[in-house]
Amino acid sequence: MKKIIIINGPNLNLLGKREPEIYGKETLQDIMAELGECFPSLDIFHFQSNSEGAIIDLLHEYGFAANTGIVLNAGAYTHTSLAIADAISAIETPVVEVHLSNIFAREEIRHKSLIAPVCAGSVSGFGKMSYYLAIKAFEQWHK
Ligand code: DQA
């Protein structure tokens, strides 16, 4: 993989201010900048939206790109969005699901991911390292 698209969904623009005891004190910008420094050989593009439709549009836009991997933190849409799950099923580019928090150690409603069954893999519970591990997996993909 050469190009990585990181998609962050709803409320992740508030990282740093949002429930720091769960999501940490770093901002989304800080985390994305650090990931860029960790993987200088990869072309990393980052996108955040609070809108389900905008996330689906981006999945469609990059969904048939060669040598590309998509890292998706769909936020709460993880647990509700059949439309995002359908978009992931529809595209060819592999998608890895990530979560900062361990969704399985939280409220029961967060235990179910509608997107997990259609993703190439899932990483949950390692804070910003969840993104790092997902990108690392793509870096080694078909090597
Ligand atoms: C999250 C977990 C979701 O349950 C939650 O709705 C989020 C963030 C995470 O990164 O831990 O918005 O995806």
PDB file of C-alpha atoms and ligand atoms in Angstrom:
ATOM      1  CA  MET A   1       0.000   0.000   0.000  1.00  0.00           C
ATOM      2  CA  LYS A   2       1.246   3.451  -0.828  1.00  0.00           C
ATOM      3  CA  LYS A   3      -1.709   5.695  -0.105  1.00  0.00           C
ATOM      4  CA  ILE A   4      -3.669   5.695   3.158  1.00  0.00           C
ATOM      5  CA  ILE A   5      -6.971   7.484   3.582  1.00  0.00           C
ATOM      6  CA  ILE A   6      -7.853   8.118   7.235  1.00  0.00           C
ATOM      7  CA  ILE A   7     -11.522   8.906   7.760  1.00  0.00           C
ATOM      8  CA  ASN A   8     -12.695  10.154  11.137  1.00  0.00           C
ATOM      9  CA  GLY A   9     -16.407  10.382  11.814  1.00  0.00           C
ATOM     10  CA  PRO A  10     -18.672  12.321  14.156  1.00  0.00           C
ATOM     11  CA  ASN A  11     -17.394  14.175  17.215  1.00  0.00           C
ATOM     12  CA  LEU A  12     -13.779  13.178  16.604  1.00  0.00           C
ATOM     13  CA  ASN A  13     -13.062  16.810  15.655  1.00  0.00           C
ATOM     14  CA  LEU A  14     -13.500  17.504  19.398  1.00  0.00           C
ATOM     15  CA  LEU A  15     -10.653  15.233  20.493  1.00  0.00           C
ATOM     16  CA  GLY A  16      -8.621  16.878  23.226  1.00  0.00           C
ATOM     17  CA  LYS A  17     -11.738  18.512  24.703  1.00  0.00           C
ATOM     18  CA  ARG A  18     -14.128  15.589  24.417  1.00  0.00           C
ATOM     19  CA  GLU A  19     -14.183  13.227  27.441  1.00  0.00           C
ATOM     20  CA  PRO A  20     -10.365  13.224  27.727  1.00  0.00           C
ATOM     21  CA  GLU A  21     -10.503  10.431  30.324  1.00  0.00           C
ATOM     22  CA  ILE A  22     -11.798   8.171  27.523  1.00  0.00           C
ATOM     23  CA  TYR A  23     -10.302   9.643  24.355  1.00  0.00           C
ATOM     24  CA  GLY A  24      -7.106  11.304  25.597  1.00  0.00           C
ATOM     25  CA  LYS A  25      -5.894  14.896  25.665  1.00  0.00           C
ATOM     26  CA  GLU A  26      -4.433  15.121  22.190  1.00  0.00           C
ATOM     27  CA  THR A  27      -6.260  16.853  19.384  1.00  0.00           C
ATOM     28  CA  LEU A  28      -7.117  15.123  16.130  1.00  0.00           C
ATOM     29  CA  GLN A  29      -4.673  17.422  14.338  1.00  0.00           C
ATOM     30  CA  ASP A  30      -1.853  16.376  16.723  1.00  0.00           C
ATOM     31  CA  ILE A  31      -2.575  12.674  16.208  1.00  0.00           C
ATOM     32  CA  MET A  32      -2.795  12.967  12.415  1.00  0.00           C
ATOM     33  CA  ALA A  33       0.437  14.990  12.272  1.00  0.00           C
ATOM     34  CA  GLU A  34       2.253  12.377  14.381  1.00  0.00           C
ATOM     35  CA  LEU A  35       1.026   9.549  12.140  1.00  0.00           C
ATOM     36  CA  GLY A  36       2.373  11.405   9.113  1.00  0.00           C
ATOM     37  CA  GLU A  37       5.782  11.601  10.823  1.00  0.00           C
ATOM     38  CA  CYS A  38       5.685   7.871  11.694  1.00  0.00           C
ATOM     39  CA  PHE A  39       5.086   6.833   8.080  1.00  0.00           C
ATOM     40  CA  PRO A  40       7.106   9.189   5.871  1.00  0.00           C
ATOM     41  CA  SER A  41       7.058   6.754   2.941  1.00  0.00           C
ATOM     42  CA  LEU A  42       3.250   6.647   2.800  1.00  0.00           C
ATOM     43  CA  ASP A  43       1.001   9.241   1.246  1.00  0.00           C
ATOM     44  CA  ILE A  44      -1.515   9.833   4.060  1.00  0.00           C
ATOM     45  CA  PHE A  45      -4.670  11.835   3.448  1.00  0.00           C
ATOM     46  CA  HIS A  46      -6.903  12.723   6.390  1.00  0.00           C
ATOM     47  CA  PHE A  47     -10.587  13.631   6.332  1.00  0.00           C
ATOM     48  CA  GLN A  48     -13.040  14.260   9.184  1.00  0.00           C
ATOM     49  CA  SER A  49     -16.785  14.737   8.940  1.00  0.00           C
ATOM     50  CA  ASN A  50     -19.732  14.667  11.287  1.00  0.00           C
ATOM     51  CA  SER A  51     -21.971  13.711   8.396  1.00  0.00           C
ATOM     52  CA  GLU A  52     -22.759  10.116   7.438  1.00  0.00           C
ATOM     53  CA  GLY A  53     -23.290  11.056   3.774  1.00  0.00           C
ATOM     54  CA  ALA A  54     -19.910  12.807   3.501  1.00  0.00           C
ATOM     55  CA  ILE A  55     -18.186   9.688   4.884  1.00  0.00           C
ATOM     56  CA  ILE A  56     -20.002   7.511   2.351  1.00  0.00           C
ATOM     57  CA  ASP A  57     -19.074   9.899  -0.483  1.00  0.00           C
ATOM     58  CA  LEU A  58     -15.400   9.641   0.487  1.00  0.00           C
ATOM     59  CA  LEU A  59     -15.566   5.832   0.686  1.00  0.00           C
ATOM     60  CA  HIS A  60     -16.965   5.888  -2.878  1.00  0.00           C
ATOM     61  CA  GLU A  61     -14.310   8.346  -4.049  1.00  0.00           C
ATOM     62  CA  TYR A  62     -11.359   6.218  -2.883  1.00  0.00           C
ATOM     63  CA  GLY A  63     -13.115   2.858  -2.975  1.00  0.00           C
ATOM     64  CA  PHE A  64     -11.641   1.692  -6.267  1.00  0.00           C
ATOM     65  CA  ALA A  65      -8.188   3.291  -6.018  1.00  0.00           C
ATOM     66  CA  ALA A  66      -5.136   1.072  -6.539  1.00  0.00           C
ATOM     67  CA  ASN A  67      -2.502   0.611  -3.799  1.00  0.00           C
ATOM     68  CA  THR A  68      -4.727   2.327  -1.279  1.00  0.00           C
ATOM     69  CA  GLY A  69      -5.965   1.410   2.198  1.00  0.00           C
ATOM     70  CA  ILE A  70      -8.701   3.125   4.180  1.00  0.00           C
ATOM     71  CA  VAL A  71      -8.534   3.526   7.970  1.00  0.00           C
ATOM     72  CA  LEU A  72     -11.977   4.361   9.341  1.00  0.00           C
ATOM     73  CA  ASN A  73     -13.017   5.544  12.782  1.00  0.00           C
ATOM     74  CA  ALA A  74     -16.737   5.865  12.161  1.00  0.00           C
ATOM     75  CA  GLY A  75     -17.426   7.063  15.733  1.00  0.00           C
ATOM     76  CA  ALA A  76     -20.991   6.334  16.806  1.00  0.00           C
ATOM     77  CA  TYR A  77     -21.980   5.495  13.207  1.00  0.00           C
ATOM     78  CA  THR A  78     -20.061   2.265  13.858  1.00  0.00           C
ATOM     79  CA  HIS A  79     -23.001   1.093  15.926  1.00  0.00           C
ATOM     80  CA  THR A  80     -25.848   2.447  13.815  1.00  0.00           C
ATOM     81  CA  SER A  81     -24.971   2.886  10.154  1.00  0.00           C
ATOM     82  CA  LEU A  82     -26.060   0.146   7.789  1.00  0.00           C
ATOM     83  CA  ALA A  83     -25.428   2.707   5.035  1.00  0.00           C
ATOM     84  CA  ILE A  84     -21.696   2.946   5.880  1.00  0.00           C
ATOM     85  CA  ALA A  85     -21.516  -0.860   6.160  1.00  0.00           C
ATOM     86  CA  ASP A  86     -23.142  -1.119   2.702  1.00  0.00           C
ATOM     87  CA  ALA A  87     -20.644   1.390   1.272  1.00  0.00           C
ATOM     88  CA  ILE A  88     -17.712  -0.643   2.633  1.00  0.00           C
ATOM     89  CA  SER A  89     -19.222  -3.804   1.090  1.00  0.00           C
ATOM     90  CA  ALA A  90     -19.679  -2.012  -2.227  1.00  0.00           C
ATOM     91  CA  ILE A  91     -16.067  -0.857  -2.629  1.00  0.00           C
ATOM     92  CA  GLU A  92     -12.870  -2.772  -3.396  1.00  0.00           C
ATOM     93  CA  THR A  93     -10.325  -0.829  -1.338  1.00  0.00           C
ATOM     94  CA  PRO A  94      -9.758  -2.591   2.003  1.00  0.00           C
ATOM     95  CA  VAL A  95     -11.022  -0.777   5.094  1.00  0.00           C
ATOM     96  CA  VAL A  96      -9.654  -1.245   8.621  1.00  0.00           C
ATOM     97  CA  GLU A  97     -11.949  -0.149  11.441  1.00  0.00           C
ATOM     98  CA  VAL A  98     -10.298   1.691  14.331  1.00  0.00           C
ATOM     99  CA  HIS A  99     -11.415   2.963  17.724  1.00  0.00           C
ATOM    100  CA  LEU A 100      -9.461   4.902  20.313  1.00  0.00           C
ATOM    101  CA  SER A 101     -11.379   3.292  23.172  1.00  0.00           C
ATOM    102  CA  ASN A 102     -12.012  -0.409  23.689  1.00  0.00           C
ATOM    103  CA  ILE A 103     -15.628  -0.521  22.506  1.00  0.00           C
ATOM    104  CA  PHE A 104     -16.073  -3.987  24.040  1.00  0.00           C
ATOM    105  CA  ALA A 105     -15.220  -2.693  27.527  1.00  0.00           C
ATOM    106  CA  ARG A 106     -17.810   0.101  27.345  1.00  0.00           C
ATOM    107  CA  GLU A 107     -21.626   0.287  27.337  1.00  0.00           C
ATOM    108  CA  GLU A 108     -23.358  -2.668  25.725  1.00  0.00           C
ATOM    109  CA  ILE A 109     -24.690  -0.552  22.851  1.00  0.00           C
ATOM    110  CA  ARG A 110     -21.061  -0.007  21.744  1.00  0.00           C
ATOM    111  CA  HIS A 111     -20.248  -3.730  21.693  1.00  0.00           C
ATOM    112  CA  LYS A 112     -21.953  -4.185  18.336  1.00  0.00           C
ATOM    113  CA  SER A 113     -20.178  -2.856  15.247  1.00  0.00           C
ATOM    114  CA  LEU A 114     -22.219  -2.950  12.045  1.00  0.00           C
ATOM    115  CA  ILE A 115     -19.057  -2.301  10.030  1.00  0.00           C
ATOM    116  CA  ALA A 116     -16.730  -4.914  11.584  1.00  0.00           C
ATOM    117  CA  PRO A 117     -18.059  -7.842   9.469  1.00  0.00           C
ATOM    118  CA  VAL A 118     -17.342  -5.986   6.216  1.00  0.00           C
ATOM    119  CA  CYS A 119     -13.935  -4.586   7.199  1.00  0.00           C
ATOM    120  CA  ALA A 120     -10.578  -6.262   6.552  1.00  0.00           C
ATOM    121  CA  GLY A 121      -9.818  -5.962  10.275  1.00  0.00           C
ATOM    122  CA  SER A 122     -10.497  -3.990  13.432  1.00  0.00           C
ATOM    123  CA  VAL A 123      -8.283  -2.296  16.027  1.00  0.00           C
ATOM    124  CA  SER A 124      -9.883  -1.056  19.230  1.00  0.00           C
ATOM    125  CA  GLY A 125      -8.651   0.219  22.565  1.00  0.00           C
ATOM    126  CA  PHE A 126      -5.116   1.446  21.957  1.00  0.00           C
ATOM    127  CA  GLY A 127      -5.781   5.178  21.803  1.00  0.00           C
ATOM    128  CA  LYS A 128      -3.881   6.847  18.978  1.00  0.00           C
ATOM    129  CA  MET A 129      -1.894   3.614  18.572  1.00  0.00           C
ATOM    130  CA  SER A 130      -5.055   2.052  17.086  1.00  0.00           C
ATOM    131  CA  TYR A 131      -4.487   4.224  13.998  1.00  0.00           C
ATOM    132  CA  TYR A 132      -0.770   3.416  14.007  1.00  0.00           C
ATOM    133  CA  LEU A 133      -1.441  -0.342  14.106  1.00  0.00           C
ATOM    134  CA  ALA A 134      -3.979  -0.132  11.276  1.00  0.00           C
ATOM    135  CA  ILE A 135      -1.560   1.828   9.074  1.00  0.00           C
ATOM    136  CA  LYS A 136       1.256  -0.576   9.991  1.00  0.00           C
ATOM    137  CA  ALA A 137      -0.922  -3.468   8.778  1.00  0.00           C
ATOM    138  CA  PHE A 138      -1.515  -1.689   5.469  1.00  0.00           C
ATOM    139  CA  GLU A 139       2.208  -0.901   5.149  1.00  0.00           C
ATOM    140  CA  GLN A 140       2.938  -4.651   5.232  1.00  0.00           C
ATOM    141  CA  TRP A 141      -0.065  -5.573   3.038  1.00  0.00           C
ATOM    142  CA  HIS A 142       0.916  -7.953   0.203  1.00  0.00           C
ATOM    143  CA  LYS A 143       4.614  -7.192   0.712  1.00  0.00           C
TER     144      LYS A 143
HETATM  145  C1  DQA B   1     -15.088   5.634  19.108  1.00  0.00           C
HETATM  146  C2  DQA B   1     -16.015   4.706  19.911  1.00  0.00           C
HETATM  147  C3  DQA B   1     -17.471   4.976  19.578  1.00  0.00           C
HETATM  148  O1  DQA B   1     -18.320   4.134  20.358  1.00  0.00           O
HETATM  149  C4  DQA B   1     -17.825   6.413  19.887  1.00  0.00           C
HETATM  150  O2  DQA B   1     -19.164   6.685  19.512  1.00  0.00           O
HETATM  151  C5  DQA B   1     -16.886   7.383  19.274  1.00  0.00           C
HETATM  152  C6  DQA B   1     -15.460   7.093  19.291  1.00  0.00           C
HETATM  153  C7  DQA B   1     -13.614   5.474  19.532  1.00  0.00           C
HETATM  154  O3  DQA B   1     -12.746   5.907  18.782  1.00  0.00           O
HETATM  155  O4  DQA B   1     -13.331   4.962  20.627  1.00  0.00           O
HETATM  156  O5  DQA B   1     -17.288   8.453  18.813  1.00  0.00           O
HETATM  157  O6  DQA B   1     -15.175   5.284  17.742  1.00  0.00           O
END
